[in-house]
Amino acid sequence: LHLIGTVAIGPGDQLAKTFPGDLPIVIQIIETMILYGAQVSDPKINPSQYLVPAAQGVTAAIKNGCVGPITDILLAAFLKSGGNIFTQTPSDTALGRAWLAANDVGYVHTPSPILVVGGGKDQIVVPGRINATMKQLCSVGDRVSLDELPTASHNEEPSMATPQIGAWINARLSGEKAPTSCPFVAPLTS
C-alpha cells in the first residue's frame, strides 16, 4: 500500500490544549471515545475507572453504535452529574499525558501530503484547534494545505468541501505535487 495523501475533515486533535469556543461536553465526549480507542492498543487503559456512574452505560454504544447514541448517553450523563462525565479527567493523568504525547497529530513528519478541511462555524472542532493543527503540521515539515470554509459547521464541512476534496484527490492520483499552506498564518476564524 502506497499512501499518496490524507484528507482530514474537521480533525479533532491537539487534545492536550483548549481553544476559544471549546464546549466542555464536546471535549469530554471526544476524550471518552479516545479512551475506548486507546484501550484497544493498550489493555491497561480502563475507561470505566474514569467515568461517573451515569456515564458507565456508554460502553455498549461505543462498541456497537454510532456517534449519535454515544453522544446521547454522554450528554445525559453530563447533565445528570452536574457538568462532568469524569471522576478524573483522563488527559490529566500520567498515562493520559503519555498517550497523547505518543499519539496526537503533528509530532512526527508524515511523508505524504495532507489536506485539512476546517469550518469557520465549526463548534465541534473550533477554528483555533484547526489553526493549531496547521501550525503543528507545518512545524514538522509536512506538506499540508487548508481548505477553509468560513460559513461551514462541523456537519456541513464534508458536503461543502466535496468538490475541493475530489479535485485534491484526483490531482494526487495524477501525480501532481500537492499545494502547501506552509508557512501557516492562521486565517480561519469563527
mmCIF file of C-alpha atoms in Angstrom:
data_model
loop_
_atom_site.group_PDB
_atom_site.id
_atom_site.type_symbol
_atom_site.label_atom_id
_atom_site.label_comp_id
_atom_site.label_asym_id
_atom_site.label_seq_id
_atom_site.Cartn_x
_atom_site.Cartn_y
_atom_site.Cartn_z
ATOM 1 C CA LEU A 1 0.000 0.000 0.000
ATOM 2 C CA HIS A 2 1.408 3.385 -1.025
ATOM 3 C CA LEU A 3 -0.311 6.293 0.711
ATOM 4 C CA ILE A 4 -0.468 9.246 -1.665
ATOM 5 C CA GLY A 5 -2.353 11.637 0.605
ATOM 6 C CA THR A 6 -4.711 12.161 3.508
ATOM 7 C CA VAL A 7 -7.857 14.282 3.771
ATOM 8 C CA ALA A 8 -8.674 15.355 7.335
ATOM 9 C CA ILE A 9 -12.144 16.889 7.650
ATOM 10 C CA GLY A 10 -12.582 18.815 10.912
ATOM 11 C CA PRO A 11 -9.794 16.835 12.599
ATOM 12 C CA GLY A 12 -10.119 16.720 16.372
ATOM 13 C CA ASP A 13 -6.552 16.747 17.596
ATOM 14 C CA GLN A 14 -4.270 18.989 19.677
ATOM 15 C CA LEU A 15 -6.156 17.303 22.503
ATOM 16 C CA ALA A 16 -3.983 18.454 25.375
ATOM 17 C CA LYS A 17 -4.992 22.054 24.659
ATOM 18 C CA THR A 18 -8.196 24.046 24.900
ATOM 19 C CA PHE A 19 -9.225 26.765 22.482
ATOM 20 C CA PRO A 20 -11.751 29.617 22.467
ATOM 21 C CA GLY A 21 -15.185 28.196 21.743
ATOM 22 C CA ASP A 22 -14.427 24.672 23.005
ATOM 23 C CA LEU A 23 -17.502 23.254 24.726
ATOM 24 C CA PRO A 24 -16.768 21.105 27.801
ATOM 25 C CA ILE A 25 -19.272 18.428 26.755
ATOM 26 C CA VAL A 26 -17.690 18.101 23.305
ATOM 27 C CA ILE A 27 -14.203 17.744 24.776
ATOM 28 C CA GLN A 28 -15.432 15.148 27.271
ATOM 29 C CA ILE A 29 -17.263 13.112 24.601
ATOM 30 C CA ILE A 30 -14.198 13.091 22.363
ATOM 31 C CA GLU A 31 -11.940 12.184 25.277
ATOM 32 C CA THR A 32 -14.268 9.315 26.218
ATOM 33 C CA MET A 33 -14.187 7.910 22.686
ATOM 34 C CA ILE A 34 -10.390 8.233 22.661
ATOM 35 C CA LEU A 35 -10.227 6.296 25.927
ATOM 36 C CA TYR A 36 -12.075 3.382 24.393
ATOM 37 C CA GLY A 37 -9.976 3.533 21.236
ATOM 38 C CA ALA A 38 -6.758 3.648 23.243
ATOM 39 C CA GLN A 39 -7.880 0.622 25.238
ATOM 40 C CA VAL A 40 -7.747 -1.457 22.045
ATOM 41 C CA SER A 41 -3.976 -0.973 21.765
ATOM 42 C CA ASP A 42 -3.274 -0.683 25.495
ATOM 43 C CA PRO A 43 -5.360 -3.013 27.696
ATOM 44 C CA LYS A 44 -4.005 -1.257 30.806
ATOM 45 C CA ILE A 45 -6.398 1.567 29.989
ATOM 46 C CA ASN A 46 -9.742 1.015 31.700
ATOM 47 C CA PRO A 47 -12.251 3.650 30.561
ATOM 48 C CA SER A 48 -14.786 2.787 33.265
ATOM 49 C CA GLN A 49 -12.386 3.856 36.015
ATOM 50 C CA TYR A 50 -12.640 7.435 34.716
ATOM 51 C CA LEU A 51 -16.399 7.672 34.118
ATOM 52 C CA VAL A 52 -19.063 8.792 36.581
ATOM 53 C CA PRO A 53 -21.769 6.156 37.248
ATOM 54 C CA ALA A 54 -24.241 7.856 34.890
ATOM 55 C CA ALA A 55 -21.753 7.507 32.000
ATOM 56 C CA GLN A 56 -20.916 3.838 32.553
ATOM 57 C CA GLY A 57 -23.631 2.730 30.106
ATOM 58 C CA VAL A 58 -21.731 4.156 27.143
ATOM 59 C CA THR A 59 -19.541 1.063 26.717
ATOM 60 C CA ALA A 60 -22.036 -0.900 24.605
ATOM 61 C CA ALA A 61 -22.826 2.138 22.441
ATOM 62 C CA ILE A 62 -19.136 2.733 21.765
ATOM 63 C CA LYS A 63 -18.508 -0.907 20.889
ATOM 64 C CA ASN A 64 -21.605 -1.351 18.716
ATOM 65 C CA GLY A 65 -23.105 2.032 17.900
ATOM 66 C CA CYS A 66 -22.520 5.271 16.112
ATOM 67 C CA VAL A 67 -21.788 8.795 17.290
ATOM 68 C CA GLY A 68 -25.476 9.674 17.855
ATOM 69 C CA PRO A 69 -26.214 7.120 20.587
ATOM 70 C CA ILE A 70 -22.799 7.709 22.188
ATOM 71 C CA THR A 71 -23.461 11.439 22.332
ATOM 72 C CA ASP A 72 -26.985 10.921 23.729
ATOM 73 C CA ILE A 73 -25.728 8.745 26.588
ATOM 74 C CA LEU A 74 -22.830 11.024 27.467
ATOM 75 C CA LEU A 75 -24.901 14.215 27.221
ATOM 76 C CA ALA A 76 -27.465 12.732 29.621
ATOM 77 C CA ALA A 77 -24.659 11.721 31.987
ATOM 78 C CA PHE A 78 -23.085 15.193 31.700
ATOM 79 C CA LEU A 79 -26.374 16.868 32.653
ATOM 80 C CA LYS A 80 -27.189 14.370 35.412
ATOM 81 C CA SER A 81 -23.754 14.657 37.009
ATOM 82 C CA GLY A 82 -23.558 18.441 37.068
ATOM 83 C CA GLY A 83 -21.405 19.044 34.007
ATOM 84 C CA ASN A 84 -18.729 16.391 34.199
ATOM 85 C CA ILE A 85 -18.736 12.804 32.987
ATOM 86 C CA PHE A 86 -15.347 12.038 34.525
ATOM 87 C CA THR A 87 -14.366 11.111 38.058
ATOM 88 C CA GLN A 88 -10.847 12.011 36.918
ATOM 89 C CA THR A 89 -10.013 13.677 33.595
ATOM 90 C CA PRO A 90 -8.024 11.080 31.630
ATOM 91 C CA SER A 91 -5.752 13.624 29.933
ATOM 92 C CA ASP A 92 -4.738 14.936 33.369
ATOM 93 C CA THR A 93 -3.243 11.580 34.389
ATOM 94 C CA ALA A 94 0.321 10.427 33.704
ATOM 95 C CA LEU A 95 -0.992 7.643 31.459
ATOM 96 C CA GLY A 96 -3.225 10.063 29.563
ATOM 97 C CA ARG A 97 -0.455 12.618 29.050
ATOM 98 C CA ALA A 98 1.905 9.897 27.837
ATOM 99 C CA TRP A 99 -0.715 8.545 25.430
ATOM 100 C CA LEU A 100 -1.398 11.997 23.985
ATOM 101 C CA ALA A 101 2.313 12.732 23.589
ATOM 102 C CA ALA A 102 2.751 9.482 21.654
ATOM 103 C CA ASN A 103 -0.398 9.684 19.534
ATOM 104 C CA ASP A 104 -1.586 13.242 18.926
ATOM 105 C CA VAL A 105 -1.300 14.577 15.383
ATOM 106 C CA GLY A 106 1.611 16.637 14.150
ATOM 107 C CA TYR A 107 4.562 15.456 16.194
ATOM 108 C CA VAL A 108 6.037 13.128 13.576
ATOM 109 C CA HIS A 109 6.607 14.058 9.934
ATOM 110 C CA THR A 110 4.137 12.480 7.509
ATOM 111 C CA PRO A 111 5.724 11.655 4.145
ATOM 112 C CA SER A 112 2.507 12.013 2.125
ATOM 113 C CA PRO A 113 0.604 15.299 1.709
ATOM 114 C CA ILE A 114 -2.398 16.281 3.828
ATOM 115 C CA LEU A 115 -5.475 18.341 3.051
ATOM 116 C CA VAL A 116 -7.137 19.773 6.170
ATOM 117 C CA VAL A 117 -10.746 20.955 5.868
ATOM 118 C CA GLY A 118 -11.955 23.397 8.521
ATOM 119 C CA GLY A 119 -15.174 25.310 9.009
ATOM 120 C CA GLY A 120 -15.351 28.800 10.432
ATOM 121 C CA LYS A 121 -18.650 27.961 12.185
ATOM 122 C CA ASP A 122 -17.498 24.566 13.496
ATOM 123 C CA GLN A 123 -18.411 24.235 17.189
ATOM 124 C CA ILE A 124 -17.029 20.695 17.476
ATOM 125 C CA VAL A 125 -13.532 21.292 16.095
ATOM 126 C CA VAL A 126 -13.231 25.032 16.604
ATOM 127 C CA PRO A 127 -11.176 27.232 14.249
ATOM 128 C CA GLY A 128 -8.433 27.754 16.846
ATOM 129 C CA ARG A 129 -7.879 23.989 17.001
ATOM 130 C CA ILE A 130 -7.606 23.816 13.176
ATOM 131 C CA ASN A 131 -5.110 26.704 13.182
ATOM 132 C CA ALA A 132 -3.020 24.971 15.864
ATOM 133 C CA THR A 133 -3.113 21.730 13.870
ATOM 134 C CA MET A 134 -1.918 23.516 10.748
ATOM 135 C CA LYS A 135 0.920 25.235 12.607
ATOM 136 C CA GLN A 136 1.972 21.928 14.192
ATOM 137 C CA LEU A 137 1.913 20.031 10.886
ATOM 138 C CA CYS A 138 3.932 22.768 9.189
ATOM 139 C CA SER A 139 6.437 22.791 12.053
ATOM 140 C CA VAL A 140 7.349 19.127 11.470
ATOM 141 C CA GLY A 141 7.783 19.691 7.739
ATOM 142 C CA ASP A 142 4.553 18.165 6.489
ATOM 143 C CA ARG A 143 3.200 19.220 3.106
ATOM 144 C CA VAL A 144 -0.230 20.364 4.254
ATOM 145 C CA SER A 145 -2.863 22.670 2.851
ATOM 146 C CA LEU A 146 -6.014 24.125 4.380
ATOM 147 C CA ASP A 147 -9.390 24.228 2.682
ATOM 148 C CA GLU A 148 -11.079 26.968 4.693
ATOM 149 C CA LEU A 149 -14.881 27.028 4.685
ATOM 150 C CA PRO A 150 -15.764 30.224 6.594
ATOM 151 C CA THR A 151 -19.515 29.531 6.837
ATOM 152 C CA ALA A 152 -19.395 25.757 7.450
ATOM 153 C CA SER A 153 -20.378 23.955 10.621
ATOM 154 C CA HIS A 154 -18.866 20.578 11.524
ATOM 155 C CA ASN A 155 -21.712 18.676 9.872
ATOM 156 C CA GLU A 156 -21.599 20.826 6.716
ATOM 157 C CA GLU A 157 -17.861 20.515 6.085
ATOM 158 C CA PRO A 158 -17.926 17.196 4.159
ATOM 159 C CA SER A 159 -20.616 18.232 1.687
ATOM 160 C CA MET A 160 -19.366 21.803 1.249
ATOM 161 C CA ALA A 161 -15.807 20.610 0.610
ATOM 162 C CA THR A 162 -16.689 17.720 -1.714
ATOM 163 C CA PRO A 163 -15.598 19.498 -4.934
ATOM 164 C CA GLN A 164 -12.288 20.646 -3.427
ATOM 165 C CA ILE A 165 -11.619 17.229 -1.885
ATOM 166 C CA GLY A 166 -12.358 15.485 -5.189
ATOM 167 C CA ALA A 167 -10.050 17.809 -7.086
ATOM 168 C CA TRP A 168 -7.292 17.377 -4.479
ATOM 169 C CA ILE A 169 -7.544 13.567 -4.584
ATOM 170 C CA ASN A 170 -7.636 13.498 -8.396
ATOM 171 C CA ALA A 171 -4.518 15.664 -8.504
ATOM 172 C CA ARG A 172 -2.703 13.230 -6.182
ATOM 173 C CA LEU A 173 -3.817 10.272 -8.318
ATOM 174 C CA SER A 174 -2.494 12.128 -11.390
ATOM 175 C CA GLY A 175 0.894 12.566 -9.720
ATOM 176 C CA GLU A 176 0.672 16.334 -9.299
ATOM 177 C CA LYS A 177 2.626 17.865 -6.441
ATOM 178 C CA ALA A 178 0.332 18.844 -3.573
ATOM 179 C CA PRO A 179 -0.089 22.512 -2.687
ATOM 180 C CA THR A 180 1.005 23.742 0.714
ATOM 181 C CA SER A 181 -0.205 26.372 3.165
ATOM 182 C CA CYS A 182 3.153 26.424 4.966
ATOM 183 C CA PRO A 183 4.406 28.585 6.495
ATOM 184 C CA PHE A 184 0.990 28.889 8.025
ATOM 185 C CA VAL A 185 -0.631 32.149 9.075
ATOM 186 C CA ALA A 186 -3.883 31.464 10.916
ATOM 187 C CA PRO A 187 -6.649 32.602 8.570
ATOM 188 C CA LEU A 188 -9.500 30.526 9.976
ATOM 189 C CA THR A 189 -11.733 32.476 12.336
ATOM 190 C CA SER A 190 -15.138 31.855 13.795
#
